[in-house]
Amino acid sequence: MSQAKTTPVHLTAAATGALPRYLLLAICIIYGLTGLFGRDPWKNEDAAGFGVMWQLGTGGVQDWLMPNIVGRPYSEDGPLVFWIGGLMIRLFGGWLGAPDAARLATALFYFGTCAFIWYSTYLLGRREEVQPFAFAFGGQPDARSYGRALADGALLIFLACVGLAMRGHETTAQVGQVCFIAMMLYGLVRSLDMPVQGSLWFGVGLGALCLASGPLLASSLLLATIIAGLVCQPLPLRRLLPIGMGLAVAMVAAWLAATYFGATTTDDAVAFIREWARYDRRAYGPPSWQTGGFIARNFFLYTWPVWPIAAFAWLSWRGMRRAAHVSVPLVLLAMLFLLLVLQRSPGDVQFILLLPPMAILAAFALPTLPRAAINAVDWFALLFFTIFGGTVWFMWIAKTTGWPPKIAANVFRQIPGFQHTFTVSAVIIALVVTLAWVLVVRWRLSRAPKQIWRPVVISAAGTTLMWVMAMTLWLPSINYGKTYRDVAQAAALALPPTYRCVQPIRMGNAQLASFAYFGHIRFGGPEDECDVLLRHDAVDYGAPGNLSHFEWRLIWEGRRPADRDERFRMYQLVERSAVKPVRPPVQRRLPRQ
């Protein structure tokens, strides 16, 4: 079949003008670095991931082989992301502080993801089967310009995703996993014209993904790769599978062997490896109404605006769905979405894994979007982010000036005890970003550019505006509401001058990591015979059971001011003779009237 009958793209060379490099880099750098520094680890996944990195950054060889949070094994995800975060703490922790140094790893993964998405789309966009219709008298774009325009669009779509803002700036294993998924995609695309080099990239990405997550996620994407190879014939499975799988298995085997032979005891190593290998299977199960409802409520907003554009790409390329630019990202996206549906305890942190293949697929819809769809995306982004920016400024003015009184009271009711301070630098940055937003909107509406990336410029600039304003004007308030710093330090002050250790009861990973880091509390396990208990209670369960000649005495209780659903209670083990009996209150008779 001729190209004229298959390609849905009819473009002139003017439509593939490259986005100014400085603008694209500015959006990537500002968006990626804002919110990484000058804040505490936030509940829940952010603080838990930092806790593992901090333990590696300050611990020994055993911590690196078997990641943990102050002795509690952490086998939910593989160690690779935590290794890099721990290395950053060791290198830069003394200069930046442990939390900011750990988030250097987040920045590294973020920029790596951006690079892999751009180059994957660029290589796909240069392929012969996706080139625009060749006019009789010329005027169509060349392959390189067309590929660059598509790559710019893919990167802007990725940055425009609303859900990337928070999750993409945390110290979680998922920020590394999304980078390695993008690396695998790049390896698959690169293998179409350079099989050996592409297979090496694919193998490193597959092995790194397994080391950053677990066997199930990596195995599922390997199965998706095989399916993609059967659907898309140019994909060189005969090179990809032996080279890629061999490299991935070698990477994972090296860690497993080091853990088995380097651990203090073989039993500990076997138990840790077994838990890591089994965690994925416990995290997934048959589809449930709970998971389906969660996805229905959150998926469409989290992945806006990429999901409607990606859906249109599938529709517009209906005659070429087995081509690499559609089938490769689509098969991986379908497998990741299936894993999302099979989660037992759904959470939006997993949505970020969908973004690389979805952004690459959506990029190929940009040349085929009708004018009505382009205008709809533009005007929605314009109205949404303008209203959002205005609301952020209005609420901040109310918080700062106390007017209107009701609005200010509602703000401080959400963060009781917070002391607001005026920061000149934050206000200046927010004003500059707001002015930049106005200029981008004015440029987009006045000049009406014809380039194919124009539908997502406002969306990408809007998410950058949203995130920068939140991380300047509202960072102190958000940090106050999401950190355990104050309650952890209060618990540390209540500890006896001399204590053996503190045993945590019903404390999550984020809480354990935060209390250990901010409070410098020495935690222990049941076998350590700790003389202090720190318990997390949703309700008051009463004092722990007493021992012979000893009893547990409540010495402190507290909670985060912004969280009413959790309370911490600390008990000390004391001898009964040392406990002063509490006299009942004296009942006084009231005089008769």
mmCIF file of N, CA and C in Angstrom, residues 490-585:
data_model
loop_
_atom_site.group_PDB
_atom_site.id
_atom_site.type_symbol
_atom_site.label_atom_id
_atom_site.label_comp_id
_atom_site.label_asym_id
_atom_site.label_seq_id
_atom_site.Cartn_x
_atom_site.Cartn_y
_atom_site.Cartn_z
ATOM 1 N N ALA A 490 9.430 16.466 69.629
ATOM 2 C CA ALA A 490 8.748 16.475 70.928
ATOM 3 C C ALA A 490 8.854 15.122 71.611
ATOM 4 N N ALA A 491 8.740 14.047 70.855
ATOM 5 C CA ALA A 491 8.886 12.712 71.439
ATOM 6 C C ALA A 491 10.305 12.495 71.944
ATOM 7 N N ALA A 492 11.297 12.998 71.219
ATOM 8 C CA ALA A 492 12.685 12.832 71.651
ATOM 9 C C ALA A 492 12.942 13.562 72.968
ATOM 10 N N LEU A 493 12.333 14.732 73.149
ATOM 11 C CA LEU A 493 12.522 15.485 74.400
ATOM 12 C C LEU A 493 11.895 14.766 75.593
ATOM 13 N N ALA A 494 10.871 13.942 75.349
ATOM 14 C CA ALA A 494 10.208 13.225 76.439
ATOM 15 C C ALA A 494 10.914 11.931 76.821
ATOM 16 N N LEU A 495 11.930 11.507 76.071
ATOM 17 C CA LEU A 495 12.640 10.266 76.392
ATOM 18 C C LEU A 495 13.399 10.396 77.710
ATOM 19 N N PRO A 496 13.507 9.325 78.462
ATOM 20 C CA PRO A 496 14.323 9.358 79.683
ATOM 21 C C PRO A 496 15.777 9.657 79.343
ATOM 22 N N PRO A 497 16.521 10.274 80.263
ATOM 23 C CA PRO A 497 17.935 10.582 79.987
ATOM 24 C C PRO A 497 18.745 9.354 79.588
ATOM 25 N N THR A 498 18.449 8.237 80.216
ATOM 26 C CA THR A 498 19.111 6.980 79.854
ATOM 27 C C THR A 498 18.038 5.949 79.520
ATOM 28 N N TYR A 499 18.117 5.410 78.332
ATOM 29 C CA TYR A 499 17.182 4.369 77.918
ATOM 30 C C TYR A 499 17.924 3.403 77.011
ATOM 31 N N ARG A 500 17.462 2.152 77.032
ATOM 32 C CA ARG A 500 18.138 1.139 76.235
ATOM 33 C C ARG A 500 17.806 1.322 74.749
ATOM 34 N N CYS A 501 16.540 1.310 74.409
ATOM 35 C CA CYS A 501 16.085 1.505 73.033
ATOM 36 C C CYS A 501 14.585 1.703 73.067
ATOM 37 N N VAL A 502 14.041 2.081 71.930
ATOM 38 C CA VAL A 502 12.605 2.312 71.783
ATOM 39 C C VAL A 502 12.056 1.297 70.797
ATOM 40 N N GLN A 503 11.029 0.572 71.210
ATOM 41 C CA GLN A 503 10.400 -0.390 70.320
ATOM 42 C C GLN A 503 9.169 0.247 69.678
ATOM 43 N N PRO A 504 9.120 0.325 68.333
ATOM 44 C CA PRO A 504 7.951 0.912 67.672
ATOM 45 C C PRO A 504 6.808 -0.091 67.563
ATOM 46 N N ILE A 505 5.619 0.376 67.823
ATOM 47 C CA ILE A 505 4.425 -0.455 67.749
ATOM 48 C C ILE A 505 3.449 0.213 66.777
ATOM 49 N N ARG A 506 3.038 -0.510 65.745
ATOM 50 C CA ARG A 506 2.082 -0.034 64.744
ATOM 51 C C ARG A 506 2.531 1.263 64.068
ATOM 52 N N MET A 507 3.806 1.442 63.909
ATOM 53 C CA MET A 507 4.322 2.624 63.221
ATOM 54 C C MET A 507 4.684 2.265 61.790
ATOM 55 N N GLY A 508 4.214 3.064 60.840
ATOM 56 C CA GLY A 508 4.512 2.835 59.444
ATOM 57 C C GLY A 508 5.950 3.201 59.107
ATOM 58 N N ASN A 509 6.352 2.883 57.900
ATOM 59 C CA ASN A 509 7.727 3.162 57.488
ATOM 60 C C ASN A 509 8.036 4.654 57.495
ATOM 61 N N ALA A 510 7.089 5.473 57.042
ATOM 62 C CA ALA A 510 7.313 6.922 57.019
ATOM 63 C C ALA A 510 7.475 7.468 58.428
ATOM 64 N N GLN A 511 6.649 7.003 59.343
ATOM 65 C CA GLN A 511 6.732 7.471 60.728
ATOM 66 C C GLN A 511 8.024 7.017 61.381
ATOM 67 N N LEU A 512 8.386 5.776 61.153
ATOM 68 C CA LEU A 512 9.615 5.253 61.747
ATOM 69 C C LEU A 512 10.833 6.022 61.238
ATOM 70 N N ALA A 513 10.875 6.262 59.929
ATOM 71 C CA ALA A 513 12.008 6.988 59.364
ATOM 72 C C ALA A 513 12.065 8.413 59.879
ATOM 73 N N SER A 514 10.926 9.073 59.971
ATOM 74 C CA SER A 514 10.900 10.468 60.407
ATOM 75 C C SER A 514 11.287 10.611 61.872
ATOM 76 N N PHE A 515 10.791 9.734 62.740
ATOM 77 C CA PHE A 515 11.140 9.810 64.159
ATOM 78 C C PHE A 515 12.620 9.510 64.367
ATOM 79 N N ALA A 516 13.146 8.587 63.583
ATOM 80 C CA ALA A 516 14.571 8.262 63.715
ATOM 81 C C ALA A 516 15.447 9.414 63.240
ATOM 82 N N TYR A 517 15.055 10.064 62.136
ATOM 83 C CA TYR A 517 15.893 11.122 61.579
ATOM 84 C C TYR A 517 15.751 12.426 62.353
ATOM 85 N N PHE A 518 14.519 12.879 62.568
ATOM 86 C CA PHE A 518 14.313 14.165 63.230
ATOM 87 C C PHE A 518 14.533 14.092 64.740
ATOM 88 N N GLY A 519 14.186 12.958 65.348
ATOM 89 C CA GLY A 519 14.313 12.849 66.793
ATOM 90 C C GLY A 519 15.578 12.165 67.265
ATOM 91 N N HIS A 520 16.356 11.607 66.321
ATOM 92 C CA HIS A 520 17.571 10.860 66.676
ATOM 93 C C HIS A 520 17.260 9.785 67.732
ATOM 94 N N ILE A 521 16.130 9.123 67.563
ATOM 95 C CA ILE A 521 15.688 8.108 68.515
ATOM 96 C C ILE A 521 16.337 6.778 68.158
ATOM 97 N N ARG A 522 16.798 6.073 69.146
ATOM 98 C CA ARG A 522 17.449 4.778 68.968
ATOM 99 C C ARG A 522 16.375 3.693 69.056
ATOM 100 N N PHE A 523 16.008 3.129 67.913
ATOM 101 C CA PHE A 523 14.959 2.114 67.871
ATOM 102 C C PHE A 523 15.570 0.717 67.973
ATOM 103 N N GLY A 524 14.761 -0.216 68.422
ATOM 104 C CA GLY A 524 15.152 -1.610 68.532
ATOM 105 C C GLY A 524 13.977 -2.517 68.232
ATOM 106 N N GLY A 525 14.238 -3.807 68.161
ATOM 107 C CA GLY A 525 13.203 -4.787 67.878
ATOM 108 C C GLY A 525 12.772 -5.529 69.128
ATOM 109 N N PRO A 526 11.832 -6.466 68.971
ATOM 110 C CA PRO A 526 11.355 -7.225 70.132
ATOM 111 C C PRO A 526 12.461 -7.991 70.834
ATOM 112 N N GLU A 527 13.476 -8.431 70.100
ATOM 113 C CA GLU A 527 14.549 -9.211 70.721
ATOM 114 C C GLU A 527 15.527 -8.338 71.507
ATOM 115 N N ASP A 528 15.419 -7.010 71.391
ATOM 116 C CA ASP A 528 16.344 -6.108 72.076
ATOM 117 C C ASP A 528 15.912 -5.752 73.500
ATOM 118 N N GLU A 529 14.726 -6.208 73.897
ATOM 119 C CA GLU A 529 14.195 -5.944 75.244
ATOM 120 C C GLU A 529 14.239 -4.447 75.569
ATOM 121 N N CYS A 530 13.610 -3.661 74.701
ATOM 122 C CA CYS A 530 13.597 -2.204 74.883
ATOM 123 C C CYS A 530 12.787 -1.832 76.121
ATOM 124 N N ASP A 531 13.198 -0.748 76.764
ATOM 125 C CA ASP A 531 12.508 -0.282 77.963
ATOM 126 C C ASP A 531 11.580 0.898 77.681
ATOM 127 N N VAL A 532 11.412 1.250 76.411
ATOM 128 C CA VAL A 532 10.482 2.301 76.015
ATOM 129 C C VAL A 532 9.706 1.814 74.801
ATOM 130 N N LEU A 533 8.398 2.062 74.806
ATOM 131 C CA LEU A 533 7.539 1.750 73.676
ATOM 132 C C LEU A 533 7.040 3.055 73.063
ATOM 133 N N LEU A 534 7.030 3.111 71.734
ATOM 134 C CA LEU A 534 6.421 4.235 71.024
ATOM 135 C C LEU A 534 5.356 3.646 70.117
ATOM 136 N N ARG A 535 4.120 4.018 70.417
ATOM 137 C CA ARG A 535 2.990 3.353 69.772
ATOM 138 C C ARG A 535 2.176 4.355 68.965
ATOM 139 N N HIS A 536 1.778 3.935 67.780
ATOM 140 C CA HIS A 536 0.892 4.734 66.944
ATOM 141 C C HIS A 536 -0.512 4.190 67.086
ATOM 142 N N ASP A 537 -1.425 5.039 67.568
ATOM 143 C CA ASP A 537 -2.798 4.604 67.832
ATOM 144 C C ASP A 537 -3.769 5.469 67.047
ATOM 145 N N ALA A 538 -4.682 4.806 66.361
ATOM 146 C CA ALA A 538 -5.789 5.549 65.774
ATOM 147 C C ALA A 538 -6.807 5.903 66.848
ATOM 148 N N VAL A 539 -6.950 5.020 67.845
ATOM 149 C CA VAL A 539 -7.799 5.259 69.022
ATOM 150 C C VAL A 539 -6.979 4.874 70.248
ATOM 151 N N ASP A 540 -7.481 5.208 71.424
ATOM 152 C CA ASP A 540 -6.780 4.892 72.669
ATOM 153 C C ASP A 540 -7.041 3.441 73.042
ATOM 154 N N TYR A 541 -6.005 2.606 72.909
ATOM 155 C CA TYR A 541 -6.129 1.192 73.247
ATOM 156 C C TYR A 541 -5.779 0.921 74.704
ATOM 157 N N GLY A 542 -5.421 1.944 75.456
ATOM 158 C CA GLY A 542 -4.995 1.742 76.827
ATOM 159 C C GLY A 542 -3.527 1.383 76.917
ATOM 160 N N ALA A 543 -3.038 1.265 78.160
ATOM 161 C CA ALA A 543 -1.625 0.967 78.387
ATOM 162 C C ALA A 543 -1.310 -0.481 78.001
ATOM 163 N N PRO A 544 -0.069 -0.772 77.603
ATOM 164 C CA PRO A 544 0.323 -2.159 77.307
ATOM 165 C C PRO A 544 0.226 -3.022 78.559
ATOM 166 N N GLY A 545 0.183 -4.340 78.349
ATOM 167 C CA GLY A 545 0.108 -5.262 79.468
ATOM 168 C C GLY A 545 1.348 -5.191 80.348
ATOM 169 N N ASN A 546 1.160 -5.254 81.661
ATOM 170 C CA ASN A 546 2.270 -5.159 82.612
ATOM 171 C C ASN A 546 3.014 -6.488 82.738
ATOM 172 N N LEU A 547 4.263 -6.378 83.196
ATOM 173 C CA LEU A 547 5.083 -7.538 83.497
ATOM 174 C C LEU A 547 5.180 -7.693 85.004
ATOM 175 N N SER A 548 5.701 -8.839 85.463
ATOM 176 C CA SER A 548 5.860 -9.039 86.899
ATOM 177 C C SER A 548 6.851 -8.027 87.454
ATOM 178 N N HIS A 549 6.427 -7.302 88.506
ATOM 179 C CA HIS A 549 7.231 -6.281 89.181
ATOM 180 C C HIS A 549 7.503 -5.056 88.312
ATOM 181 N N PHE A 550 6.977 -5.018 87.101
ATOM 182 C CA PHE A 550 7.172 -3.870 86.223
ATOM 183 C C PHE A 550 5.834 -3.501 85.592
ATOM 184 N N GLU A 551 5.741 -2.255 85.203
ATOM 185 C CA GLU A 551 4.569 -1.828 84.467
ATOM 186 C C GLU A 551 4.956 -0.687 83.511
ATOM 187 N N TRP A 552 4.121 -0.517 82.486
ATOM 188 C CA TRP A 552 4.357 0.525 81.483
ATOM 189 C C TRP A 552 3.663 1.811 81.918
ATOM 190 N N ARG A 553 4.437 2.890 81.991
ATOM 191 C CA ARG A 553 3.890 4.177 82.417
ATOM 192 C C ARG A 553 3.914 5.135 81.231
ATOM 193 N N LEU A 554 2.786 5.776 80.984
ATOM 194 C CA LEU A 554 2.684 6.747 79.899
ATOM 195 C C LEU A 554 3.516 7.981 80.246
ATOM 196 N N ILE A 555 4.469 8.328 79.385
ATOM 197 C CA ILE A 555 5.322 9.486 79.653
ATOM 198 C C ILE A 555 5.146 10.593 78.602
ATOM 199 N N TRP A 556 4.474 10.297 77.493
ATOM 200 C CA TRP A 556 4.262 11.336 76.488
ATOM 201 C C TRP A 556 3.218 10.867 75.490
ATOM 202 N N GLU A 557 2.454 11.823 74.975
ATOM 203 C CA GLU A 557 1.576 11.559 73.853
ATOM 204 C C GLU A 557 1.458 12.832 73.017
ATOM 205 N N GLY A 558 1.294 12.654 71.727
ATOM 206 C CA GLY A 558 1.220 13.799 70.828
ATOM 207 C C GLY A 558 0.839 13.369 69.422
ATOM 208 N N ARG A 559 0.680 14.343 68.573
ATOM 209 C CA ARG A 559 0.333 14.084 67.178
ATOM 210 C C ARG A 559 0.729 15.296 66.349
ATOM 211 N N ARG A 560 0.695 15.111 65.044
ATOM 212 C CA ARG A 560 0.914 16.246 64.162
ATOM 213 C C ARG A 560 -0.320 17.142 64.198
ATOM 214 N N PRO A 561 -0.151 18.448 64.319
ATOM 215 C CA PRO A 561 -1.321 19.324 64.419
ATOM 216 C C PRO A 561 -2.257 19.212 63.224
ATOM 217 N N ALA A 562 -1.722 18.933 62.045
ATOM 218 C CA ALA A 562 -2.549 18.897 60.845
ATOM 219 C C ALA A 562 -3.202 17.540 60.609
ATOM 220 N N ASP A 563 -2.976 16.572 61.486
ATOM 221 C CA ASP A 563 -3.511 15.226 61.286
ATOM 222 C C ASP A 563 -4.261 14.800 62.536
ATOM 223 N N ARG A 564 -5.557 14.623 62.402
ATOM 224 C CA ARG A 564 -6.384 14.242 63.542
ATOM 225 C C ARG A 564 -6.619 12.738 63.642
ATOM 226 N N ASP A 565 -6.120 11.995 62.678
ATOM 227 C CA ASP A 565 -6.402 10.560 62.639
ATOM 228 C C ASP A 565 -5.298 9.708 63.245
ATOM 229 N N GLU A 566 -4.208 10.317 63.691
ATOM 230 C CA GLU A 566 -3.135 9.533 64.274
ATOM 231 C C GLU A 566 -2.679 10.180 65.578
ATOM 232 N N ARG A 567 -2.277 9.343 66.508
ATOM 233 C CA ARG A 567 -1.775 9.825 67.792
ATOM 234 C C ARG A 567 -0.662 8.886 68.245
ATOM 235 N N PHE A 568 0.371 9.464 68.809
ATOM 236 C CA PHE A 568 1.513 8.688 69.269
ATOM 237 C C PHE A 568 1.547 8.727 70.792
ATOM 238 N N ARG A 569 1.812 7.561 71.388
ATOM 239 C CA ARG A 569 1.938 7.450 72.833
ATOM 240 C C ARG A 569 3.232 6.731 73.167
ATOM 241 N N MET A 570 3.942 7.281 74.160
ATOM 242 C CA MET A 570 5.220 6.708 74.569
ATOM 243 C C MET A 570 5.098 6.203 76.004
ATOM 244 N N TYR A 571 5.542 4.954 76.216
ATOM 245 C CA TYR A 571 5.478 4.320 77.533
ATOM 246 C C TYR A 571 6.888 3.916 77.962
ATOM 247 N N GLN A 572 7.148 4.062 79.251
ATOM 248 C CA GLN A 572 8.427 3.639 79.825
ATOM 249 C C GLN A 572 8.192 2.489 80.793
ATOM 250 N N LEU A 573 9.068 1.492 80.754
ATOM 251 C CA LEU A 573 8.978 0.349 81.665
ATOM 252 C C LEU A 573 9.650 0.716 82.984
ATOM 253 N N VAL A 574 8.878 0.709 84.074
ATOM 254 C CA VAL A 574 9.401 1.088 85.393
ATOM 255 C C VAL A 574 9.003 0.025 86.409
ATOM 256 N N GLU A 575 9.757 -0.031 87.507
ATOM 257 C CA GLU A 575 9.408 -0.947 88.595
ATOM 258 C C GLU A 575 8.157 -0.449 89.298
ATOM 259 N N ARG A 576 7.377 -1.388 89.782
ATOM 260 C CA ARG A 576 6.146 -1.015 90.461
ATOM 261 C C ARG A 576 6.413 -0.158 91.686
ATOM 262 N N SER A 577 7.496 -0.453 92.407
ATOM 263 C CA SER A 577 7.784 0.314 93.615
ATOM 264 C C SER A 577 8.163 1.746 93.294
ATOM 265 N N ALA A 578 8.636 1.965 92.050
ATOM 266 C CA ALA A 578 9.047 3.320 91.676
ATOM 267 C C ALA A 578 7.889 4.148 91.162
ATOM 268 N N VAL A 579 6.746 3.483 91.009
ATOM 269 C CA VAL A 579 5.591 4.212 90.503
ATOM 270 C C VAL A 579 4.803 4.771 91.669
ATOM 271 N N LYS A 580 4.629 6.038 91.702
ATOM 272 C CA LYS A 580 3.864 6.670 92.770
ATOM 273 C C LYS A 580 2.386 6.450 92.525
ATOM 274 N N PRO A 581 1.692 5.956 93.559
ATOM 275 C CA PRO A 581 0.264 5.741 93.369
ATOM 276 C C PRO A 581 -0.461 7.058 93.123
ATOM 277 N N VAL A 582 -1.407 6.992 92.241
ATOM 278 C CA VAL A 582 -2.183 8.178 91.912
ATOM 279 C C VAL A 582 -3.397 8.231 92.819
ATOM 280 N N ARG A 583 -3.497 9.278 93.660
ATOM 281 C CA ARG A 583 -4.624 9.427 94.566
ATOM 282 C C ARG A 583 -5.861 9.895 93.813
ATOM 283 N N PRO A 584 -6.996 9.309 94.197
ATOM 284 C CA PRO A 584 -8.219 9.756 93.537
ATOM 285 C C PRO A 584 -8.545 11.180 93.947
ATOM 286 N N PRO A 585 -9.173 11.937 93.096
ATOM 287 C CA PRO A 585 -9.513 13.309 93.453
ATOM 288 C C PRO A 585 -10.486 13.349 94.635
#
